[in-house]
Amino acid sequence: MKKAVIFDLDGVLVHTDRYHYDSWCLLTRQLGIPFTPAQYDTLRGLSRMDSLERILALSSRQFTRAEVEALAEEKNEAYLKRVEQMGPAEVEPEVRRTLAGLREKGLLLAVGSSSKNAQLILRRVELTDCFDAIADGSMVRRAKPDPEVFLKAAQLLGVAPAEALVVEDGAAGLRAARDGGFQTAAFGGDAAGSPLADYDLTRLTQLLELV
Ligand code: B16
Ligand code: MG
């Protein structure tokens, strides 16, 4: 029996995964590090710092802590420039339809995102009011693949992990959800086709038949 659905943000509710990729590309071009969409796929759901450390490991250069922090800041500034352009039209009608349908069925809804910009993005696209709880990267100590952010979302909703389904585009997010005891649905990204997913969605509206 499912009582709640917990949605990943970047790459599931909104297409900010493209903006993350573009912003990382600005950095990797500067640093002469080859970086492809397939490489970005493996970073889905990882924190900003964990993503950057993985990217810098592709370089032969060593970076000081101060350099790493400046690069993380630079990437976030580039990303925020794209986020500032976002508005409600960036949410696919299918997403709003799915959220409204789940709500009608009596499901509790939450966001579980590694992003420290999640609240800002949800406000910009006018999705904040669609959720009963929002857990994000600013509220946890360990990012995905650790289950902490999803456990936080479940706690805020007042449901047990086994009563909630997590929807993810990242394999790291599926791992987090699995380790936290949640049911899992993959939706695109490197989550698609993963053995860590109980369900593999090609459209978000399929959730309405699952719950
Ligand atoms: P920020 P999600 C994740 O969000 C993204 O998938 C990942 O690419 C990004 O590095 C991470 O948020 C941190 O984002 O730099 O905005 O704090 O997919 O868990 O919603
Ligand atoms: Mg994601």
Short mmCIF file of C-alpha atoms and ligand atoms in Angstrom, two decimals:
data_model
loop_
_atom_site.label_atom_id
_atom_site.label_comp_id
_atom_site.label_asym_id
_atom_site.label_seq_id
_atom_site.Cartn_x
_atom_site.Cartn_y
_atom_site.Cartn_z
CA MET A 1 0.00 0.00 0.00
CA LYS A 2 1.53 3.29 -1.09
CA LYS A 3 0.78 6.35 0.99
CA ALA A 4 3.29 8.77 -0.54
CA VAL A 5 5.35 9.58 -3.60
CA ILE A 6 8.73 11.31 -3.21
CA PHE A 7 10.01 13.01 -6.35
CA ASP A 8 13.57 13.80 -7.26
CA LEU A 9 13.74 17.36 -8.64
CA ASP A 10 16.49 17.84 -11.26
CA GLY A 11 15.71 15.60 -14.24
CA VAL A 12 12.31 14.41 -12.97
CA LEU A 13 10.10 17.40 -12.16
CA VAL A 14 12.10 19.92 -14.21
CA HIS A 15 14.76 19.82 -16.93
CA THR A 16 17.41 21.51 -14.81
CA ASP A 17 19.66 18.51 -15.53
CA ARG A 18 20.39 20.27 -18.88
CA TYR A 19 21.40 23.42 -17.03
CA HIS A 20 23.65 21.46 -14.66
CA TYR A 21 25.32 19.84 -17.70
CA ASP A 22 25.78 23.17 -19.52
CA SER A 23 27.25 24.79 -16.40
CA TRP A 24 29.72 21.94 -15.84
CA CYS A 25 30.73 22.26 -19.51
CA LEU A 26 31.74 25.90 -18.97
CA LEU A 27 34.19 24.69 -16.33
CA THR A 28 35.47 21.59 -18.13
CA ARG A 29 36.13 23.59 -21.33
CA GLN A 30 38.17 26.12 -19.32
CA LEU A 31 40.15 23.32 -17.67
CA GLY A 32 40.60 21.25 -20.85
CA ILE A 33 38.77 18.26 -19.36
CA PRO A 34 36.73 16.20 -21.85
CA PHE A 35 33.17 15.93 -20.52
CA THR A 36 30.25 14.26 -22.29
CA PRO A 37 26.51 13.88 -21.60
CA ALA A 38 27.24 10.21 -20.76
CA GLN A 39 29.72 11.33 -18.09
CA TYR A 40 27.16 13.77 -16.71
CA ASP A 41 24.67 10.88 -16.49
CA THR A 42 26.87 9.19 -13.89
CA LEU A 43 26.74 12.37 -11.74
CA ARG A 44 22.93 12.62 -11.57
CA GLY A 45 21.87 13.07 -7.95
CA LEU A 46 25.39 13.59 -6.58
CA SER A 47 26.05 16.77 -4.59
CA ARG A 48 27.77 19.74 -6.22
CA MET A 49 31.07 18.98 -4.46
CA ASP A 50 30.98 15.22 -5.10
CA SER A 51 30.23 15.93 -8.79
CA LEU A 52 33.12 18.41 -9.04
CA GLU A 53 35.56 16.01 -7.38
CA ARG A 54 34.61 13.30 -9.88
CA ILE A 55 35.09 15.75 -12.76
CA LEU A 56 38.46 17.00 -11.50
CA ALA A 57 39.65 13.40 -11.14
CA LEU A 58 39.49 13.26 -14.97
CA SER A 59 42.25 15.91 -15.11
CA SER A 60 45.98 15.21 -14.74
CA ARG A 61 46.31 18.42 -12.67
CA GLN A 62 46.07 18.64 -8.89
CA PHE A 63 43.77 21.29 -7.40
CA THR A 64 44.07 22.95 -4.01
CA ARG A 65 41.07 23.04 -1.67
CA ALA A 66 40.69 26.78 -2.36
CA GLU A 67 40.68 26.17 -6.13
CA VAL A 68 38.08 23.42 -5.78
CA GLU A 69 35.84 25.70 -3.73
CA ALA A 70 36.22 28.57 -6.22
CA LEU A 71 35.32 26.21 -9.09
CA ALA A 72 32.22 24.97 -7.23
CA GLU A 73 31.16 28.57 -6.69
CA GLU A 74 31.77 29.42 -10.36
CA LYS A 75 29.69 26.46 -11.51
CA ASN A 76 26.84 27.42 -9.19
CA GLU A 77 26.87 31.03 -10.41
CA ALA A 78 26.61 29.85 -14.04
CA TYR A 79 23.81 27.46 -13.04
CA LEU A 80 21.89 30.15 -11.16
CA LYS A 81 21.97 32.40 -14.24
CA ARG A 82 19.98 29.69 -16.03
CA VAL A 83 17.69 29.10 -13.05
CA GLU A 84 16.89 32.83 -12.97
CA GLN A 85 15.41 32.50 -16.47
CA MET A 86 13.06 29.71 -15.36
CA GLY A 87 9.32 30.17 -15.07
CA PRO A 88 6.16 28.05 -14.69
CA ALA A 89 6.16 27.20 -18.42
CA GLU A 90 9.24 25.00 -17.87
CA VAL A 91 7.15 22.40 -16.05
CA GLU A 92 5.69 19.88 -18.51
CA PRO A 93 1.87 19.80 -18.35
CA GLU A 94 2.26 16.06 -17.70
CA VAL A 95 4.08 16.81 -14.44
CA ARG A 96 1.31 19.07 -13.15
CA ARG A 97 -1.32 16.55 -14.30
CA THR A 98 0.46 13.72 -12.49
CA LEU A 99 0.86 15.67 -9.25
CA ALA A 100 -2.81 16.74 -9.31
CA GLY A 101 -3.94 13.16 -10.07
CA LEU A 102 -1.88 11.68 -7.23
CA ARG A 103 -3.22 14.28 -4.84
CA GLU A 104 -6.80 13.41 -5.89
CA LYS A 105 -6.06 9.77 -5.08
CA GLY A 106 -5.10 10.87 -1.55
CA LEU A 107 -1.33 10.37 -1.86
CA LEU A 108 1.08 12.54 0.12
CA LEU A 109 3.67 14.22 -2.09
CA ALA A 110 7.24 15.27 -1.35
CA VAL A 111 10.45 16.36 -3.05
CA GLY A 112 13.75 14.65 -2.19
CA SER A 113 16.58 16.47 -3.97
CA SER A 114 20.35 16.76 -3.49
CA SER A 115 20.19 20.34 -4.70
CA LYS A 116 20.76 23.28 -2.38
CA ASN A 117 18.83 25.32 -4.96
CA ALA A 118 15.71 23.15 -4.80
CA GLN A 119 13.50 25.59 -2.89
CA LEU A 120 14.43 28.44 -5.26
CA ILE A 121 13.69 26.34 -8.36
CA LEU A 122 10.34 25.12 -7.00
CA ARG A 123 9.36 28.73 -6.30
CA ARG A 124 10.40 29.91 -9.76
CA VAL A 125 8.34 27.25 -11.53
CA GLU A 126 5.47 27.62 -9.04
CA LEU A 127 5.47 24.02 -7.82
CA THR A 128 6.07 24.65 -4.10
CA ASP A 129 2.39 24.41 -3.16
CA CYS A 130 2.04 21.01 -4.87
CA PHE A 131 4.05 19.32 -2.10
CA ASP A 132 3.38 18.38 1.51
CA ALA A 133 7.12 18.29 2.26
CA ILE A 134 10.38 19.34 0.66
CA ALA A 135 13.72 17.79 1.66
CA ASP A 136 16.83 19.08 -0.09
CA GLY A 137 20.61 19.28 -0.05
CA SER A 138 20.63 22.10 2.50
CA MET A 139 18.91 19.85 5.08
CA VAL A 140 21.19 16.82 5.06
CA ARG A 141 24.79 15.99 5.85
CA ARG A 142 25.16 13.16 3.35
CA ALA A 143 23.90 13.47 -0.24
CA LYS A 144 22.69 10.64 -2.51
CA PRO A 145 23.63 7.77 -2.77
CA ASP A 146 23.11 8.06 1.01
CA PRO A 147 19.39 7.67 1.88
CA GLU A 148 19.34 10.66 4.28
CA VAL A 149 17.39 13.07 2.03
CA PHE A 150 14.62 10.52 1.34
CA LEU A 151 14.44 9.51 5.02
CA LYS A 152 14.08 13.22 5.85
CA ALA A 153 11.23 13.56 3.31
CA ALA A 154 9.45 10.49 4.75
CA GLN A 155 9.89 11.82 8.27
CA LEU A 156 8.41 15.19 7.27
CA LEU A 157 5.45 13.39 5.66
CA GLY A 158 5.02 11.08 8.67
CA VAL A 159 5.19 7.86 6.61
CA ALA A 160 7.44 4.80 6.84
CA PRO A 161 9.91 4.31 3.94
CA ALA A 162 8.16 1.12 2.82
CA GLU A 163 4.94 3.12 2.35
CA ALA A 164 6.56 5.55 -0.11
CA LEU A 165 7.63 5.33 -3.74
CA VAL A 166 10.69 7.35 -4.83
CA VAL A 167 10.86 8.56 -8.46
CA GLU A 168 14.42 9.12 -9.73
CA ASP A 169 16.44 9.86 -12.88
CA GLY A 170 19.75 9.00 -11.17
CA ALA A 171 21.18 5.58 -10.32
CA ALA A 172 22.71 7.19 -7.21
CA GLY A 173 19.20 8.26 -6.18
CA LEU A 174 17.81 4.76 -6.76
CA ARG A 175 20.61 3.36 -4.60
CA ALA A 176 19.76 5.91 -1.88
CA ALA A 177 16.07 5.01 -2.02
CA ARG A 178 16.75 1.27 -2.00
CA ASP A 179 19.13 1.52 0.97
CA GLY A 180 16.52 3.61 2.80
CA GLY A 181 13.87 0.90 2.35
CA PHE A 182 11.73 2.74 -0.22
CA GLN A 183 10.00 1.41 -3.32
CA THR A 184 11.65 2.82 -6.45
CA ALA A 185 10.63 4.05 -9.89
CA ALA A 186 13.19 4.98 -12.55
CA PHE A 187 12.41 7.85 -14.88
CA GLY A 188 15.05 8.43 -17.57
CA GLY A 189 18.69 9.43 -17.01
CA ASP A 190 21.02 6.67 -15.83
CA ALA A 191 18.19 5.31 -13.68
CA ALA A 192 16.41 3.96 -16.78
CA GLY A 193 16.76 0.20 -17.00
CA SER A 194 18.51 -0.03 -13.61
CA PRO A 195 18.07 -3.26 -11.63
CA LEU A 196 17.62 -0.98 -8.58
CA ALA A 197 14.19 0.12 -9.87
CA ASP A 198 10.94 -1.67 -9.01
CA TYR A 199 9.27 0.18 -11.90
CA ASP A 200 10.70 1.74 -15.04
CA LEU A 201 8.64 4.70 -16.23
CA THR A 202 8.71 6.21 -19.69
CA ARG A 203 6.01 8.75 -18.78
CA LEU A 204 5.32 10.29 -15.40
CA THR A 205 1.56 9.79 -15.80
CA GLN A 206 2.18 6.02 -15.47
CA LEU A 207 2.43 6.73 -11.73
CA LEU A 208 -1.33 7.23 -11.69
CA GLU A 209 -1.79 3.54 -12.56
CA LEU A 210 0.83 2.33 -10.08
CA VAL A 211 -0.56 3.79 -6.87
P1 B16 B 1 23.10 22.08 -6.53
P2 B16 B 1 18.49 16.03 -7.75
C1 B16 B 1 20.96 17.05 -7.96
O1 B16 B 1 19.57 17.22 -7.88
C2 B16 B 1 21.44 17.02 -9.41
O2 B16 B 1 20.98 15.82 -10.04
C3 B16 B 1 22.94 17.04 -9.45
O3 B16 B 1 23.37 17.07 -10.81
C4 B16 B 1 23.45 18.26 -8.68
O4 B16 B 1 24.86 18.24 -8.62
C5 B16 B 1 22.89 18.23 -7.25
O5 B16 B 1 21.47 18.21 -7.30
C6 B16 B 1 23.32 19.45 -6.43
O6 B16 B 1 22.72 20.59 -6.97
O7 B16 B 1 24.43 22.38 -7.12
O8 B16 B 1 21.97 22.89 -7.14
O9 B16 B 1 23.10 22.12 -5.01
O10 B16 B 1 18.60 15.28 -9.03
O11 B16 B 1 18.84 15.23 -6.51
O12 B16 B 1 17.18 16.78 -7.62
MG MG B 2 17.79 13.98 -10.51
#
